[in-house]
mmCIF file of C-alpha atoms and ligand atoms in Angstrom:
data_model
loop_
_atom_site.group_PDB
_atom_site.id
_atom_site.type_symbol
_atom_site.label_atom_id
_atom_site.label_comp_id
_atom_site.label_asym_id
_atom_site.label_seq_id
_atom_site.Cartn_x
_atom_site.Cartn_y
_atom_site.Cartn_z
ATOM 1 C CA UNK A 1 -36.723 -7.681 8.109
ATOM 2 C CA UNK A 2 -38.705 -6.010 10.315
ATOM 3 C CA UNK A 3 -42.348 -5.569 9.122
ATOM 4 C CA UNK A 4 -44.332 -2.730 9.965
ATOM 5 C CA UNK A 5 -48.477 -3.777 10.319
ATOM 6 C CA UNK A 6 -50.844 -1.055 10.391
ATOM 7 C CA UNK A 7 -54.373 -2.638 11.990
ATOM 8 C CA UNK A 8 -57.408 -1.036 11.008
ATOM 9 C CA UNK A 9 -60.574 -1.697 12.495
ATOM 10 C CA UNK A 10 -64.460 -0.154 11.873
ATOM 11 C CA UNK A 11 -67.792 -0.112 11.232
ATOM 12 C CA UNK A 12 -69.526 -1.133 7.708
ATOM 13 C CA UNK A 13 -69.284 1.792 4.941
ATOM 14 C CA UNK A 14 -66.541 3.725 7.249
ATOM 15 C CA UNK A 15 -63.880 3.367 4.500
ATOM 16 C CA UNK A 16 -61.640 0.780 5.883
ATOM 17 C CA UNK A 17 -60.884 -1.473 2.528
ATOM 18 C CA UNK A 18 -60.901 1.879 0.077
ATOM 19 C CA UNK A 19 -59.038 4.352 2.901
ATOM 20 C CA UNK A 20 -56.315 1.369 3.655
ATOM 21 C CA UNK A 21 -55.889 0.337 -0.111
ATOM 22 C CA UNK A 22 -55.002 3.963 -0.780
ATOM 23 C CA UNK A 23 -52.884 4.459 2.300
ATOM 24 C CA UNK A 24 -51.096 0.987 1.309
ATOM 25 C CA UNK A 25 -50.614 2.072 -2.298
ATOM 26 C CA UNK A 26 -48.957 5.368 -0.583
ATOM 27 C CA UNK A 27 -46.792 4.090 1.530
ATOM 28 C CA UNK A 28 -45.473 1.307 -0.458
ATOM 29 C CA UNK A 29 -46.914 -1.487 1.565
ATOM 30 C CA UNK A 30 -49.508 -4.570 1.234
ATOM 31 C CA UNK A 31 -52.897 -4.447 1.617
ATOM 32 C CA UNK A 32 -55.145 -7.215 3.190
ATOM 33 C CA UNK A 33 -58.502 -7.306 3.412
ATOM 34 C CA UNK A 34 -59.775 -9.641 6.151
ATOM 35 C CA UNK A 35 -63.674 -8.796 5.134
ATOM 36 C CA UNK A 36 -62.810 -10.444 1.790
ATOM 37 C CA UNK A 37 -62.123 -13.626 3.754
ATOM 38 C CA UNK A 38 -64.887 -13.362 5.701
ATOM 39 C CA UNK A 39 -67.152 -12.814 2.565
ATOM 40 C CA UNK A 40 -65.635 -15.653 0.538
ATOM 41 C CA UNK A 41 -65.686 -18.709 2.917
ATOM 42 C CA UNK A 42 -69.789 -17.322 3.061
ATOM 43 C CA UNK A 43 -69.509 -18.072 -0.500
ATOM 44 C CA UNK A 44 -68.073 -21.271 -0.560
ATOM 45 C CA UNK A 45 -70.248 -22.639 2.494
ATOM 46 C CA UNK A 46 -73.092 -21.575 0.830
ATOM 47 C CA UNK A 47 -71.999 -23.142 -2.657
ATOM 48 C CA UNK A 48 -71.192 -26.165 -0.107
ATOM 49 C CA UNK A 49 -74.766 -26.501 0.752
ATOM 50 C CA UNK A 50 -74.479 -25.989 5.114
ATOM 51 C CA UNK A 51 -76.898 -25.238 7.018
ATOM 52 C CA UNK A 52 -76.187 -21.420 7.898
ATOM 53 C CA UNK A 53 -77.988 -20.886 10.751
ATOM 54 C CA UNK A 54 -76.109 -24.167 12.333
ATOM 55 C CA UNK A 55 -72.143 -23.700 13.773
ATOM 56 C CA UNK A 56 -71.264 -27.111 13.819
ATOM 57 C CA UNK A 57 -72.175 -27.358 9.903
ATOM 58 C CA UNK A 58 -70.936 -24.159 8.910
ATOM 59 C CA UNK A 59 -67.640 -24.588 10.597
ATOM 60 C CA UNK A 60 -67.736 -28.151 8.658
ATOM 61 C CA UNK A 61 -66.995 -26.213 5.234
ATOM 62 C CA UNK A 62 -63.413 -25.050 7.123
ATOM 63 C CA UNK A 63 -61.457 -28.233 5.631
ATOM 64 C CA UNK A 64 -62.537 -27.815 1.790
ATOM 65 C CA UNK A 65 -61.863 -24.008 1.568
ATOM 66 C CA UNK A 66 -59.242 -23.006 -0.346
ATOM 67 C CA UNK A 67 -58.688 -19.619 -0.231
ATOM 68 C CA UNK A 68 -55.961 -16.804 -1.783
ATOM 69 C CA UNK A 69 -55.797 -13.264 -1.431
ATOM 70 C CA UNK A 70 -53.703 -11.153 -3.428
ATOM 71 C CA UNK A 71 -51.607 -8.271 -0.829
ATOM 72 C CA UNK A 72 -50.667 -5.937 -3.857
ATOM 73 C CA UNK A 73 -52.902 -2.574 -3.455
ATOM 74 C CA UNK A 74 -52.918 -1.948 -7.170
ATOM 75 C CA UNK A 75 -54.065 -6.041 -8.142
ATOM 76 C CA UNK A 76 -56.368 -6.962 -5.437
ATOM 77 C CA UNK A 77 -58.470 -10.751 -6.230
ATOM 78 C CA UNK A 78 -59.456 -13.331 -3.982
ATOM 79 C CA UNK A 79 -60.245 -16.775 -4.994
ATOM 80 C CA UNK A 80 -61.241 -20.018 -3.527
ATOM 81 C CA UNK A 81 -59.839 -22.872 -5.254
ATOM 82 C CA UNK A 82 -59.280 -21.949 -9.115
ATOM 83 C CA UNK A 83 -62.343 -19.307 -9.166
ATOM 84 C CA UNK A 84 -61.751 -15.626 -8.616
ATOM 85 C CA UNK A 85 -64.133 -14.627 -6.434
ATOM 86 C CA UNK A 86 -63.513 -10.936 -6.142
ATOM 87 C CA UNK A 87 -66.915 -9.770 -7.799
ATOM 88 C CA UNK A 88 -69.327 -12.379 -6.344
ATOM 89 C CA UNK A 89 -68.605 -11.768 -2.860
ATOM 90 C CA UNK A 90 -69.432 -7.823 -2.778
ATOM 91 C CA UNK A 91 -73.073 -8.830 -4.025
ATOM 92 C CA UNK A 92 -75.928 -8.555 -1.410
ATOM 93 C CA UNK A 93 -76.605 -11.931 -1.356
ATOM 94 C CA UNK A 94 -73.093 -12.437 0.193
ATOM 95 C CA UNK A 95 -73.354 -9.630 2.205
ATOM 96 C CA UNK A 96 -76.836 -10.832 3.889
ATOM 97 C CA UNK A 97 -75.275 -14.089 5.159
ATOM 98 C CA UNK A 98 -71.759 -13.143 6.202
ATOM 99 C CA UNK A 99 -72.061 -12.703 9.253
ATOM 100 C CA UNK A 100 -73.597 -16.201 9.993
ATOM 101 C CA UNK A 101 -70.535 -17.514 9.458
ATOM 102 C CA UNK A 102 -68.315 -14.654 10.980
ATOM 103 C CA UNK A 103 -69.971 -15.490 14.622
ATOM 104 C CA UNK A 104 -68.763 -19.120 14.656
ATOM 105 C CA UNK A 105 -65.915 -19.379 16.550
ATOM 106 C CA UNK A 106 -63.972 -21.723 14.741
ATOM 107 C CA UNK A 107 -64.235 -19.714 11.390
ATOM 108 C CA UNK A 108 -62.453 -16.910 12.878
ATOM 109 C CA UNK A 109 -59.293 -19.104 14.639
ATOM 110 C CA UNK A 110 -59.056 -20.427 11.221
ATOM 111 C CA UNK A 111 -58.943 -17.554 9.654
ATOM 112 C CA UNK A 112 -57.455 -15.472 11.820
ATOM 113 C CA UNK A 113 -54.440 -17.815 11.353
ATOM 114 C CA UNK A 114 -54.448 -17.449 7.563
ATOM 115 C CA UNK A 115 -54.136 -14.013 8.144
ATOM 116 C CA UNK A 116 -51.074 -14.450 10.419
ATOM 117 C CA UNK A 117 -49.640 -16.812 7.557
ATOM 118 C CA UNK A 118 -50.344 -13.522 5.169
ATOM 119 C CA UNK A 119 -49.080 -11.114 6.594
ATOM 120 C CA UNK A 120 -45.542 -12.698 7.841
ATOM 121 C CA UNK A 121 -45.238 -13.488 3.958
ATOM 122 C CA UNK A 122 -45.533 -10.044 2.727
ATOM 123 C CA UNK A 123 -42.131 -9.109 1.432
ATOM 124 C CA UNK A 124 -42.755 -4.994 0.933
ATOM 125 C CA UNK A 125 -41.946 -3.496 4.418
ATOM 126 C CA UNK A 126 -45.207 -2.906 5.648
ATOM 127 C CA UNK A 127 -48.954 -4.306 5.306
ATOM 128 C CA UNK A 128 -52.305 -2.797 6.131
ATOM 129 C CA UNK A 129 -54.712 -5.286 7.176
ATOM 130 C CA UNK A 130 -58.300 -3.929 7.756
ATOM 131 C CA UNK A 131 -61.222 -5.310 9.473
ATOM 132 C CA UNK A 132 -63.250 -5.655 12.655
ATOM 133 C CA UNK A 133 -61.104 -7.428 15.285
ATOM 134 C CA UNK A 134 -57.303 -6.515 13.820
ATOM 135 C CA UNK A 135 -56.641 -3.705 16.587
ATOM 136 C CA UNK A 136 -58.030 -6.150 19.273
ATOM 137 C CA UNK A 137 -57.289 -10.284 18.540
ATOM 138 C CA UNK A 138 -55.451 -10.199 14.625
ATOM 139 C CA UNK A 139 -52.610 -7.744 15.414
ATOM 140 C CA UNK A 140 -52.999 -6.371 18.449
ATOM 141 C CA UNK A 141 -49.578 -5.578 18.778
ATOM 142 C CA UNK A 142 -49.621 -3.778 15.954
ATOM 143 C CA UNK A 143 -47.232 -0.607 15.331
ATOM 144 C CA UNK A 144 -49.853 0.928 14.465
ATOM 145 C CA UNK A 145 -53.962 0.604 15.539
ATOM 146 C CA UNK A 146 -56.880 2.499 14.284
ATOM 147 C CA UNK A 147 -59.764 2.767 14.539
ATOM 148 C CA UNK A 148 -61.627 4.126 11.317
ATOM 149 C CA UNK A 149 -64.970 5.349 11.821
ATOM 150 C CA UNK A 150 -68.132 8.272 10.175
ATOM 151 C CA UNK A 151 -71.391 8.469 11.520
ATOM 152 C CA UNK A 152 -74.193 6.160 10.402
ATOM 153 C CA UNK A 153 -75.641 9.056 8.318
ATOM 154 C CA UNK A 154 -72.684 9.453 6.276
ATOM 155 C CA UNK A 155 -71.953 5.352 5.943
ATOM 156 C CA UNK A 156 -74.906 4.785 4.591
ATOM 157 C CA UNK A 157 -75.002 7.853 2.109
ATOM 158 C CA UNK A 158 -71.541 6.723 0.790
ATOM 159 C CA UNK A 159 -72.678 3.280 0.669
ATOM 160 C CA UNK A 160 -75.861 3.991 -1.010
ATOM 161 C CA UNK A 161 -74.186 6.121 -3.896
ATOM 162 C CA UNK A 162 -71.653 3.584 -4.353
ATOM 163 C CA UNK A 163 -74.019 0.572 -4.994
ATOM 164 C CA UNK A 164 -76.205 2.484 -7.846
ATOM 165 C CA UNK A 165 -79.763 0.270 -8.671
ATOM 166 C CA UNK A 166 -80.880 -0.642 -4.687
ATOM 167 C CA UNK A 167 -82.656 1.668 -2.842
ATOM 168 C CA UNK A 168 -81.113 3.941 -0.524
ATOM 169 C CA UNK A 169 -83.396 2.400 2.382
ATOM 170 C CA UNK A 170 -82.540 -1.211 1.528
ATOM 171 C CA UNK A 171 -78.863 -0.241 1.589
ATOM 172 C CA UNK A 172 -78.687 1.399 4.738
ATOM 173 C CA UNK A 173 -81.158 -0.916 6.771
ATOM 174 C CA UNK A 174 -78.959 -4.150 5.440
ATOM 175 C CA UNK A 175 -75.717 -1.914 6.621
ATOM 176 C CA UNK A 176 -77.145 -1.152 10.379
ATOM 177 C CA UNK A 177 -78.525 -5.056 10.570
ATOM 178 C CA UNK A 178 -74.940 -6.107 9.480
ATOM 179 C CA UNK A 179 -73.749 -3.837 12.370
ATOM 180 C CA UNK A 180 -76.077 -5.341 15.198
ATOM 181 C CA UNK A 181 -75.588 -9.091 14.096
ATOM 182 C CA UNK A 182 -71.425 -8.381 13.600
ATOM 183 C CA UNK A 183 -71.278 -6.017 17.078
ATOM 184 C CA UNK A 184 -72.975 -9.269 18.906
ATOM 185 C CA UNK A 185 -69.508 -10.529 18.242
ATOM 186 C CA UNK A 186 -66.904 -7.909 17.983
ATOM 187 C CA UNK A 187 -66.388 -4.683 19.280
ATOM 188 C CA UNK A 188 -65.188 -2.098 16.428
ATOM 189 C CA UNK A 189 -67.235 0.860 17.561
ATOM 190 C CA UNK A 190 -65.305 2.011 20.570
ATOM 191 C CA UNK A 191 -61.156 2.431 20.269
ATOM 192 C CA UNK A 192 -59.658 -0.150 22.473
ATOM 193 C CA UNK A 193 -56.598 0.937 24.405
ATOM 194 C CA UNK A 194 -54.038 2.346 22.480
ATOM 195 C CA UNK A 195 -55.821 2.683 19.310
ATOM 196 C CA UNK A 196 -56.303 5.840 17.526
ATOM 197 C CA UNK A 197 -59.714 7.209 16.495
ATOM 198 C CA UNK A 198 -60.100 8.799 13.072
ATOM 199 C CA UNK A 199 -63.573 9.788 12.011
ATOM 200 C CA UNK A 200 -64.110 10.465 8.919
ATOM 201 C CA UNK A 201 -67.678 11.853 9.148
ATOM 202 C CA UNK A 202 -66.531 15.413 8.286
ATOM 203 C CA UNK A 203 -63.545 14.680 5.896
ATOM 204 C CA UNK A 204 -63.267 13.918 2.268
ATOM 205 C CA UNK A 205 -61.564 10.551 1.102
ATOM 206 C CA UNK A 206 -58.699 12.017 0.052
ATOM 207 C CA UNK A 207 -58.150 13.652 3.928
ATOM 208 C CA UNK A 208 -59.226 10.903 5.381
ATOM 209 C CA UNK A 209 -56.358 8.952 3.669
ATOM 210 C CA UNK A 210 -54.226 11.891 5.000
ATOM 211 C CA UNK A 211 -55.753 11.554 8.092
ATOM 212 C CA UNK A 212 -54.540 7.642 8.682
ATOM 213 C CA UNK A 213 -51.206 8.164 7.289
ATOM 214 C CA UNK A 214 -50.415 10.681 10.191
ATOM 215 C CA UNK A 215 -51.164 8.364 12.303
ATOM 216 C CA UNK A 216 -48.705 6.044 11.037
ATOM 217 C CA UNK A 217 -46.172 8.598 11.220
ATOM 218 C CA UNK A 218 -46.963 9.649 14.632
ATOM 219 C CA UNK A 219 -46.711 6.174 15.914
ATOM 220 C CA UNK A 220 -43.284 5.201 13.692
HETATM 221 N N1 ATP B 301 -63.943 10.089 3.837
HETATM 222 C C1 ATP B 301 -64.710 9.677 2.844
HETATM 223 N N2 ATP B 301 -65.461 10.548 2.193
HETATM 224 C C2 ATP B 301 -66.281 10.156 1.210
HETATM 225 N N3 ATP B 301 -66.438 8.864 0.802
HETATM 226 C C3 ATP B 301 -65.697 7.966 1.412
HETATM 227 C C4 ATP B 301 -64.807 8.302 2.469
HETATM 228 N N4 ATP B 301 -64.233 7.166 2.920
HETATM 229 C C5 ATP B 301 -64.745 6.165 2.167
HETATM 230 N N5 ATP B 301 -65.605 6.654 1.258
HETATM 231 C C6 ATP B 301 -66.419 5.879 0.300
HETATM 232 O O1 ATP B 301 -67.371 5.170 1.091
HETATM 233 C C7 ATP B 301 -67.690 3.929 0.470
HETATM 234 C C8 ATP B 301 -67.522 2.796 1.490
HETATM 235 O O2 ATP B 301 -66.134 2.615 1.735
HETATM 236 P P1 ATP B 301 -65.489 1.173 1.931
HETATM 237 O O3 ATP B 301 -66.112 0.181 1.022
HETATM 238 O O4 ATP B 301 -64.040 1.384 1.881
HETATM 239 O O5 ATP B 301 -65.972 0.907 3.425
HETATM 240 P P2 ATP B 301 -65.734 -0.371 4.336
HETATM 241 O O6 ATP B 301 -65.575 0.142 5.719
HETATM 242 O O7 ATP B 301 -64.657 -1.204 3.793
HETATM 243 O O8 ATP B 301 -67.133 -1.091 4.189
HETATM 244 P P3 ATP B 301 -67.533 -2.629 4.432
HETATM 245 O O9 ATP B 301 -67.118 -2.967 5.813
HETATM 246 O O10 ATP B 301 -69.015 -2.633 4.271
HETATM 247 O O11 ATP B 301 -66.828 -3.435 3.365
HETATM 248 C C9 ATP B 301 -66.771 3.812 -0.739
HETATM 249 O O12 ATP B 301 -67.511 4.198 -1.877
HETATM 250 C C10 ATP B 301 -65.664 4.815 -0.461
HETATM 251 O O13 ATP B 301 -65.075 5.329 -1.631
HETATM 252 N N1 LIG B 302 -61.971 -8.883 10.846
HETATM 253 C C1 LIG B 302 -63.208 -9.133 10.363
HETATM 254 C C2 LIG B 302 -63.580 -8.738 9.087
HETATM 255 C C3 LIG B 302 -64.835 -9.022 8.641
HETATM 256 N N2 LIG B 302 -65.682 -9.713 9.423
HETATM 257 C C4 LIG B 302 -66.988 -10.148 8.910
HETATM 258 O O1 LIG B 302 -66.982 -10.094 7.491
HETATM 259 C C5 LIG B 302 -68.043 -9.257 7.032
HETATM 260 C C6 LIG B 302 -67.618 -8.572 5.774
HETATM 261 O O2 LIG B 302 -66.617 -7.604 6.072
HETATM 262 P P1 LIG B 302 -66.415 -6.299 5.182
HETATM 263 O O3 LIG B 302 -65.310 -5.542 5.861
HETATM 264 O O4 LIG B 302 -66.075 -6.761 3.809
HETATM 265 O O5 LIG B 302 -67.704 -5.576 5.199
HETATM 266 C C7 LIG B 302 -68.409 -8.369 8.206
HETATM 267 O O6 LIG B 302 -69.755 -7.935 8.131
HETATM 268 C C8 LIG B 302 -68.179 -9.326 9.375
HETATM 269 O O7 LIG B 302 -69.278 -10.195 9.511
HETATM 270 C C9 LIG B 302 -65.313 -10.070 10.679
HETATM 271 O O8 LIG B 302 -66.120 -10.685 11.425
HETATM 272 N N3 LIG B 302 -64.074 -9.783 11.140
#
């Protein structure tokens, strides 16, 4: 069978994992979230005592992670070993060290080959995968590339109402230092060849949504 892979790439808060769960759901197709992967090995290094700040230890956790990602839109989890870890790693103190371990090389050819492994096992026709390097080193053949982006203004007002109890200024500095530290090692805020640009700045979710799927139409 031959699968189809959307690739979508962007900036934090720009509505990659909610925008590509609902255009997965839509079309039929998996879902994976490679920020989820990202944001659980952070976990389990952490719980595995490295040094953060240090490649050579963090990259030392690689060999004792176990990780699983459910690909169905409507039943997303991700564990490591036996514990679901699908709550823990969306709290701040996941998302203030994540991209300590996302610079280190050797984290990202691992995981970059787990999702390889997930997405040639999807059995629905297509599969979604969002992040910040799909369009560029994941899939960058891709059927289809985008690029998924909203001003800073807007990311961090849709961030901030979404994560009720921290302030609004805590939120959005901890989403532009994410930004800085994760640009140092990826480019997701300019549309490499080939890749179409949808920003979302002026849309609602729903057209945004909309706005991806035509995309994928255009370029099927
Ligand atoms: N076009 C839109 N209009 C209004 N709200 C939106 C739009 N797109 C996404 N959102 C909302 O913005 C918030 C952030 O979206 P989401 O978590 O999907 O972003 P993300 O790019 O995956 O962020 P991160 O990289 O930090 O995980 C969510 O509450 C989502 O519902
Ligand atoms: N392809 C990717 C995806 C994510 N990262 C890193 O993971 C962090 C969390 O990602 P979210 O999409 O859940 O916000 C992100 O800040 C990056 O550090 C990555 O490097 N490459």
């Amino acid at each position: 069978m031959s699968r189809i892979v959307v690739a979508v790439d962007g900036p934090a808060g720009s509505g990659k994992s909610s925008v590509s769960k609902a255009v997965a759901r839509k079309l039929g197709y998996a879902y994976l979230d490679t920020g989820a992967a990202y944001r659980a090995f952070a976990w389990h290094a952490q719980n595995a005592g490295v040094e953060l700040e240090d490649a050579a230890s963090v990259a030392s956790a690689l060999p004792s992670f176990e990780f699983s990602e459910a690909t169905d839109p409507d039943h997303f989890s991700v564990r490591v070993g036996e514990k679901d870890v699908t709550d823990a790693i969306r709290k701040p103190a996941v998302t203030g060290i994540v991209s300590l371990v996302a610079r280190v090389p050797e984290v990202r050819a691992a995981l970059t080959e787990v999702f390889r492994s997930i997405a040639a096992a999807t059995e629905r026709d297509g599969i979604v995968i969002e992040g910040r390097d799909i369009t560029t080193a994941v899939a960058p053949d891709a059927q289809v590339r985008v690029l998924l982006t909203a001003s800073e203004e807007a990311r961090m007002g849709r961030r901030s109402a979404e994560l009720t109890g921290y302030s609004a200024q805590v939120v959005g500095e901890q989403l532009k230092a994410r930004d800085r530290a994760d640009s140092r090692v990826v480019d997701f805020m300019t549309a490499a060849d080939g890749v179409t640009t949808v920003d979302s700045t002026e849309l609602d979710f729903d057209e945004t949504v909309d706005a991806v799927i035509a995309v994928i139409r255009t370029n099927l």
